[in-house]
Short mmCIF file of C-alpha atoms in Angstrom, two decimals:
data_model
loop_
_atom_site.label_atom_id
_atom_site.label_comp_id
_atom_site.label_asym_id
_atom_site.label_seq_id
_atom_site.Cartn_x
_atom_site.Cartn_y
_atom_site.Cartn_z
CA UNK A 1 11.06 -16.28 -15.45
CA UNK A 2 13.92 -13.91 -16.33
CA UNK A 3 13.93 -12.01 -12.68
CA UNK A 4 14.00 -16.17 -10.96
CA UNK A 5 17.06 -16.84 -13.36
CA UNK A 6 18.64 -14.10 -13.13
CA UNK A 7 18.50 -14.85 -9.04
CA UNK A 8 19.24 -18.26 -9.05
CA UNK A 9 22.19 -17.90 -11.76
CA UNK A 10 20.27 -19.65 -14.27
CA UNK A 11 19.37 -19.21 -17.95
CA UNK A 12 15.18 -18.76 -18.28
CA UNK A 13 15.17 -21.58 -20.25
CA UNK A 14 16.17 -24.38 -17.27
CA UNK A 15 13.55 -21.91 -14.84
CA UNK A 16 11.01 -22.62 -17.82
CA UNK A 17 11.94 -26.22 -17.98
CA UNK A 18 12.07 -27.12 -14.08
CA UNK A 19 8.37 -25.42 -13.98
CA UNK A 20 7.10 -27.42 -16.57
CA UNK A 21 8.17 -30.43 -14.53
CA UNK A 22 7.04 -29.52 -11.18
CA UNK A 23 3.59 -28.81 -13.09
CA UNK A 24 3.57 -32.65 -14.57
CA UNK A 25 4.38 -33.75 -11.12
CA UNK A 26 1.69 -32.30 -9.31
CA UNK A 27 -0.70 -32.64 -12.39
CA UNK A 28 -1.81 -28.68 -11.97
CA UNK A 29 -1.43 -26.00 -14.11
CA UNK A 30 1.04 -23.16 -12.18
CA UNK A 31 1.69 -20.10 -14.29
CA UNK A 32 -0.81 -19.05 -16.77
CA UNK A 33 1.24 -18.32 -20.22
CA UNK A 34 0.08 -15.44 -22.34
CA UNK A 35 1.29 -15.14 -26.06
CA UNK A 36 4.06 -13.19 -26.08
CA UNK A 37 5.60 -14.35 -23.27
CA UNK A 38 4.05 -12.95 -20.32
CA UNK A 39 3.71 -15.49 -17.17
CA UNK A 40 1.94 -14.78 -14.11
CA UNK A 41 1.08 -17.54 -11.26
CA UNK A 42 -2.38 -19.19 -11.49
CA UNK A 43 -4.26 -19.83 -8.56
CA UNK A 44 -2.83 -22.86 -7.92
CA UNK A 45 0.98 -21.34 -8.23
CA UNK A 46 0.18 -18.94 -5.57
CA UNK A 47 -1.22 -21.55 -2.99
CA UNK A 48 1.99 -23.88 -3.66
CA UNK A 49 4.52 -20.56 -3.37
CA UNK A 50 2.86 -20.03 -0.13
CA UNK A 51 3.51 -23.45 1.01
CA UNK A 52 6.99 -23.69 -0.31
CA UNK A 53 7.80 -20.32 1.72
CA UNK A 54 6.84 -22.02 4.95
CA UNK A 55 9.08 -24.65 4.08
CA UNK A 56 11.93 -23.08 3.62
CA UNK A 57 11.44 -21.21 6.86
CA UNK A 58 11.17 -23.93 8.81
CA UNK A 59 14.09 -25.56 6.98
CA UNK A 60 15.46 -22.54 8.01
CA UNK A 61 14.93 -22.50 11.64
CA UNK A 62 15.54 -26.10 11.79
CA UNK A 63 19.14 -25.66 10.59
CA UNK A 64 19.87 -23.06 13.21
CA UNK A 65 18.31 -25.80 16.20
CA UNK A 66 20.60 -28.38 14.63
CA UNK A 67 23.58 -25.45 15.33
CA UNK A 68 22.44 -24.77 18.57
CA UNK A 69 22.09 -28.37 19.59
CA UNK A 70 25.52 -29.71 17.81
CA UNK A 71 27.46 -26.91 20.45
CA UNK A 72 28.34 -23.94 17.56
CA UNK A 73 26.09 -21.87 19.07
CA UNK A 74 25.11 -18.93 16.17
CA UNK A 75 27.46 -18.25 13.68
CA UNK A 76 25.99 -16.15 11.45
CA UNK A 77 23.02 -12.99 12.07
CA UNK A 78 20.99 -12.04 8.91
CA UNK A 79 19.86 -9.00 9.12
CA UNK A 80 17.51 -7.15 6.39
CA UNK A 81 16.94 -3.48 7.15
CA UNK A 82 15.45 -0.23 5.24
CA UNK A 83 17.73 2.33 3.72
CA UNK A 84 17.82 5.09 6.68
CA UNK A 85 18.22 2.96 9.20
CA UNK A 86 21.10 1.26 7.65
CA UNK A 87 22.86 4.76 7.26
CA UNK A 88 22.26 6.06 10.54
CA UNK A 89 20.87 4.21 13.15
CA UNK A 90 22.08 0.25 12.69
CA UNK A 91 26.02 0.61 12.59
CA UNK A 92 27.03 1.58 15.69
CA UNK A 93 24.53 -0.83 17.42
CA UNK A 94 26.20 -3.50 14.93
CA UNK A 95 29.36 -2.43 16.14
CA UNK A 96 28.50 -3.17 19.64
CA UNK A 97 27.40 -6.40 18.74
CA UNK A 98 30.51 -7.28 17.27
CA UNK A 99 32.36 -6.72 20.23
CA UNK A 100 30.11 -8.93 22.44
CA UNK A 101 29.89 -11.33 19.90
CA UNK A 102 33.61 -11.69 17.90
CA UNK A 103 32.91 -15.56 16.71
CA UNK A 104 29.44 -14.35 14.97
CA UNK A 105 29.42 -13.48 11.47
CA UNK A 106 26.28 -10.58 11.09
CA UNK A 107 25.67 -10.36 7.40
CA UNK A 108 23.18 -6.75 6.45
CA UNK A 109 20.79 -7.10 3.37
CA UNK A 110 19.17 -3.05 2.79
CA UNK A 111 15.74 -4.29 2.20
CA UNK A 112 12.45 -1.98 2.49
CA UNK A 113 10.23 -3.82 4.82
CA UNK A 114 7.59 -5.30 2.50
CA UNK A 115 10.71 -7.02 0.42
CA UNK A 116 12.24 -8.20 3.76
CA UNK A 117 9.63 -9.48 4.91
CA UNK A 118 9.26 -11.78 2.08
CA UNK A 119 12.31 -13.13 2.52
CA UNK A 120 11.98 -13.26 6.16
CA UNK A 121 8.92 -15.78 5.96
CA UNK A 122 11.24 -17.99 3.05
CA UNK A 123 14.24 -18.05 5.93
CA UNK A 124 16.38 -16.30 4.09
CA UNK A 125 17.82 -14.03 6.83
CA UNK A 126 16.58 -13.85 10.63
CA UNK A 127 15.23 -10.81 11.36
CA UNK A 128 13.97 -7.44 9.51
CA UNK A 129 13.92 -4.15 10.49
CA UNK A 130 10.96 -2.73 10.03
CA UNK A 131 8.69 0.89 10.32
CA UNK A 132 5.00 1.74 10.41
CA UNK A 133 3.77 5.09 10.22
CA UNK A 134 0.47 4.61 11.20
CA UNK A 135 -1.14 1.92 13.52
CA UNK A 136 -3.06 0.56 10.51
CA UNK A 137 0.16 0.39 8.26
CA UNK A 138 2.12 -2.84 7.26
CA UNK A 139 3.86 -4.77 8.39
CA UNK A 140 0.74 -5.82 10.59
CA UNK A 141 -0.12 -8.83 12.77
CA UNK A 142 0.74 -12.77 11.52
CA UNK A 143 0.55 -16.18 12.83
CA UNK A 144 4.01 -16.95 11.21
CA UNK A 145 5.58 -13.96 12.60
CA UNK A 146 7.03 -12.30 15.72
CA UNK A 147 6.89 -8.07 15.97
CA UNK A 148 9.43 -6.93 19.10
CA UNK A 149 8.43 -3.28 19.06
CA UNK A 150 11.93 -0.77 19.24
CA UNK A 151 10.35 2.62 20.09
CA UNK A 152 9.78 5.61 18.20
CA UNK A 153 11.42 7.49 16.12
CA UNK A 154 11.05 11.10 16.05
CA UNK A 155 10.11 12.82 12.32
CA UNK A 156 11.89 16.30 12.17
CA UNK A 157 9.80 19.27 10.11
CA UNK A 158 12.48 21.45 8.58
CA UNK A 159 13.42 24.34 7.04
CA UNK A 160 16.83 25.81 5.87
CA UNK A 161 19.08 27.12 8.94
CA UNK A 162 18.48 31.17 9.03
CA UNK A 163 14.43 30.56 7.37
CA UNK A 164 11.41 31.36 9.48
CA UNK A 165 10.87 28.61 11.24
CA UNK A 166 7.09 28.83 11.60
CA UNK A 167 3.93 26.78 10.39
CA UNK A 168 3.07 29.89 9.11
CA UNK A 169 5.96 30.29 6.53
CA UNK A 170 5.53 26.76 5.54
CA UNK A 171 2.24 27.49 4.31
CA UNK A 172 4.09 29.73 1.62
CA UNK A 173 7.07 27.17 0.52
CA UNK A 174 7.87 24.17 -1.45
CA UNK A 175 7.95 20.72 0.06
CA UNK A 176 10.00 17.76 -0.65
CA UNK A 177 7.76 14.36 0.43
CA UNK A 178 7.30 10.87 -0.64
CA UNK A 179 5.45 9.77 -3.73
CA UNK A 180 1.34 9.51 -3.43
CA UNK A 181 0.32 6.98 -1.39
CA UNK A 182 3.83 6.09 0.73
CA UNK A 183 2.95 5.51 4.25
CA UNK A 184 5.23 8.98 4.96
CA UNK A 185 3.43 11.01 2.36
CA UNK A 186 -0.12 9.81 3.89
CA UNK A 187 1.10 10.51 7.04
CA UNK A 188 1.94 14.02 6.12
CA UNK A 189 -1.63 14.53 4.20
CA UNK A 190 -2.94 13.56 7.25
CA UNK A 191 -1.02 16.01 9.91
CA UNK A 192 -1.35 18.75 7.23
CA UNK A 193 -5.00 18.49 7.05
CA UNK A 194 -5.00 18.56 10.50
CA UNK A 195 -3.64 21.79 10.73
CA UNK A 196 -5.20 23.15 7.85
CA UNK A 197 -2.24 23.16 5.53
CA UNK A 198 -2.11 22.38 1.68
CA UNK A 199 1.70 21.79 1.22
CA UNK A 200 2.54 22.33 -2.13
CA UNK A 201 4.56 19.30 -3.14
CA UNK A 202 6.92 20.30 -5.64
CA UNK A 203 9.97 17.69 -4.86
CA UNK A 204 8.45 13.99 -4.84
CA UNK A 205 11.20 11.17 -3.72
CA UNK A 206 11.31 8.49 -1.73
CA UNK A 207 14.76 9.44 -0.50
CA UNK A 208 15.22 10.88 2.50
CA UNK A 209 18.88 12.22 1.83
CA UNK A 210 17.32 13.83 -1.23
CA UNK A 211 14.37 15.48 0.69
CA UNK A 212 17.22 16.85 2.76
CA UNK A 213 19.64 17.85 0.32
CA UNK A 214 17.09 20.09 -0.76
CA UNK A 215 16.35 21.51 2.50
CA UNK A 216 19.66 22.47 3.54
CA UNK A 217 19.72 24.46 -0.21
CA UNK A 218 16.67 26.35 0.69
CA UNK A 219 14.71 24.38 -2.04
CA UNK A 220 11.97 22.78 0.24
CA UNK A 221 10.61 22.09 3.44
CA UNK A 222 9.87 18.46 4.55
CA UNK A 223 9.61 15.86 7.27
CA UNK A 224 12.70 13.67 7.87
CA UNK A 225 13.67 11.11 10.54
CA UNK A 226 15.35 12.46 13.19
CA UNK A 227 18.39 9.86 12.74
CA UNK A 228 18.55 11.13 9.11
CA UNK A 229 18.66 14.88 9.61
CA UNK A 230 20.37 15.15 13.22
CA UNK A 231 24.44 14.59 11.55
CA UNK A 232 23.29 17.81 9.64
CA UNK A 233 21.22 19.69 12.30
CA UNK A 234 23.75 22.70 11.84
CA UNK A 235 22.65 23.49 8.88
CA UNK A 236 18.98 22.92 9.65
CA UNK A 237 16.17 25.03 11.67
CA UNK A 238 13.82 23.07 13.48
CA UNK A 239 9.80 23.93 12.80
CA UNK A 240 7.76 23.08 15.82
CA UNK A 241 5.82 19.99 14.87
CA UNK A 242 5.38 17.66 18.05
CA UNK A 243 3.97 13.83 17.60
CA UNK A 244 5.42 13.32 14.46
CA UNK A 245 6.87 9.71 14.39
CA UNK A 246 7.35 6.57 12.97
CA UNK A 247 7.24 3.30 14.95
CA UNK A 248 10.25 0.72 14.44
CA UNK A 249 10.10 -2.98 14.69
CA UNK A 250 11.89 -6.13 14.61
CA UNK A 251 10.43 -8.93 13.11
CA UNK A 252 11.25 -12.47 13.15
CA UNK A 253 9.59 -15.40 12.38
CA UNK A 254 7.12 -16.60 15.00
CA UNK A 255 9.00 -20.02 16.00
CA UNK A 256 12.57 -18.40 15.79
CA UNK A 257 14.55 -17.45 18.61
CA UNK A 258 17.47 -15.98 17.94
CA UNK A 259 19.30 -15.02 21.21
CA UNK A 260 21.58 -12.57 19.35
CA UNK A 261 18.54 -11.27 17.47
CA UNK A 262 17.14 -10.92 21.34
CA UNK A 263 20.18 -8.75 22.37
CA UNK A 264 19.99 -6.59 18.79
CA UNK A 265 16.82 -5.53 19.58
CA UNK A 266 17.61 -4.76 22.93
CA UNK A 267 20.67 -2.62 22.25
CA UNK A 268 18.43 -1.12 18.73
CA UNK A 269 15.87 -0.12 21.38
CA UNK A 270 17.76 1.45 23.56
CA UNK A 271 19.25 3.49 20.63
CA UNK A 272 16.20 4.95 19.78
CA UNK A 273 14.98 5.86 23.46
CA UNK A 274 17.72 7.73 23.79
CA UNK A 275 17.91 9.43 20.22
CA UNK A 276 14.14 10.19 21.24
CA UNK A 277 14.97 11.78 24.16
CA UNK A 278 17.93 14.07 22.72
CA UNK A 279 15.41 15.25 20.39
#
């Protein structure tokens, strides 16, 4: 209740009060309330949030036909997109879009993909950028969506500049990874058990500019996404690590189309392709 006020620029009270309504309206319990004050959805809430998200996405897409067919053509882009890629590899593509495109307005939301996509399905902006690690990783396959796959993205093992570069002396150091269970840090359990490593983890964060702050320092070793580390590649030695990756995605929702969305993830894709083949 606090967390939908707080979004909605509300005091809990009027969220309490409007759910309490819709609840005598459709003559079903919706949040189960514990003493105390906790809330949590019943059954019943879960199946209507569902069906209000679809709503609003249709809403959503319905508004932009309405644009489309009135002559303004698309005035505004909302794009959600994960930390890294909003650093490094989204700006200058943005910038190009600008320039073809001076009359649309491109608003950026920095939203990890499971977040984005929420809001994605609720119509709140028109397309998320998205990665998956591993085939069997979110986001995966959905009726209500569209994936336009962008390439991949090259993942960097790395050492301080002047340190052996070998698997052999990572064996011996410190690594900076993700926290248990992020789709990086499985994917580096995986490729370590592969090669018979047993990194010892000492640095755990789910930032990459941390994992490579401590790099460069001679702290750690890690994995980090070629668009990330290349800006500091000077100070950097390369291990020898080949198919490492992460795939990237667009996603929109299934009945969207977007033609400026189209030509973003045509100019995003060719960003990568050729980012992949520099590296």
């Amino acid at each position: 209740m606090t967390a939908a006020a707080a979004a909605l620029g509300y005091v809990p009270s009027a969220v309490s009060q409007q759910m309490s309504r819709l609840e005598r309206q459709v003559g079903v319990e919706l949040l189960s309330r514990r003493p105390g004050g906790g809330v949590s959805p019943t059954a019943a809430g879960r199946a209507l949030a569902d069906g209000a998200a679809g709503v609003l996405a249709a809403a959503a897409d319905f508004r932009r036909l309405v644009d489309v067919v009135a002559g303004s053509g698309v005035p505004e882009v909302r794009i959600g997109v994960y930390p890294s890629a909003a650093s490094r590899l989204l700006p200058t593509v943005l910038a190009e879009l600008r320039a073809a495109h001076p009359g649309t307005v491109l608003r950026l939301l920095e939203l990890e993909p499971a977040q984005g996509l929420r809001v994605l399905r609720t119509g709140e902006i028109d397309v998320q950028l998205a990665y998956r690690y591993m085939p069997e990783d979110p986001p995966v396959a959905a009726e209500d969506l569209r994936f336009i796959g962008l390439g991949r993205e090259p993942l960097w093992l790395l050492t301080a500049a002047g340190s052996s570069a070998t698997l052999d002396a990572c064996a011996a150091a410190d690594w900076a990874a993700g926290h248990p269970g992020r789709a990086d840090r499985r994917l580096l359990d995986r490729w370590a058990h592969q090669h018979g490593l047993n990194p010892a983890i000492r640095y755990e964060t789910d930032d990459y500019h941390t994992v490579l702050a401590l790099i460069v320092q001679g702290l750690a070793v890690g994995l980090v996404p070629a668009s990330v580390a290349a800006p500091q590649l000077g100070a950097l030695a390369r291990i020898p690590a080949p198919g490492l990756d992460r795939e990237v995605l667009a996603v929109t929702r299934a009945r969207s189309r977007h033609p400026v969305v189209d030509e973003l993830a045509g100019l995003l894709r060719a960003s990568i392709t050729r980012a992949a083949a520099a590296a």
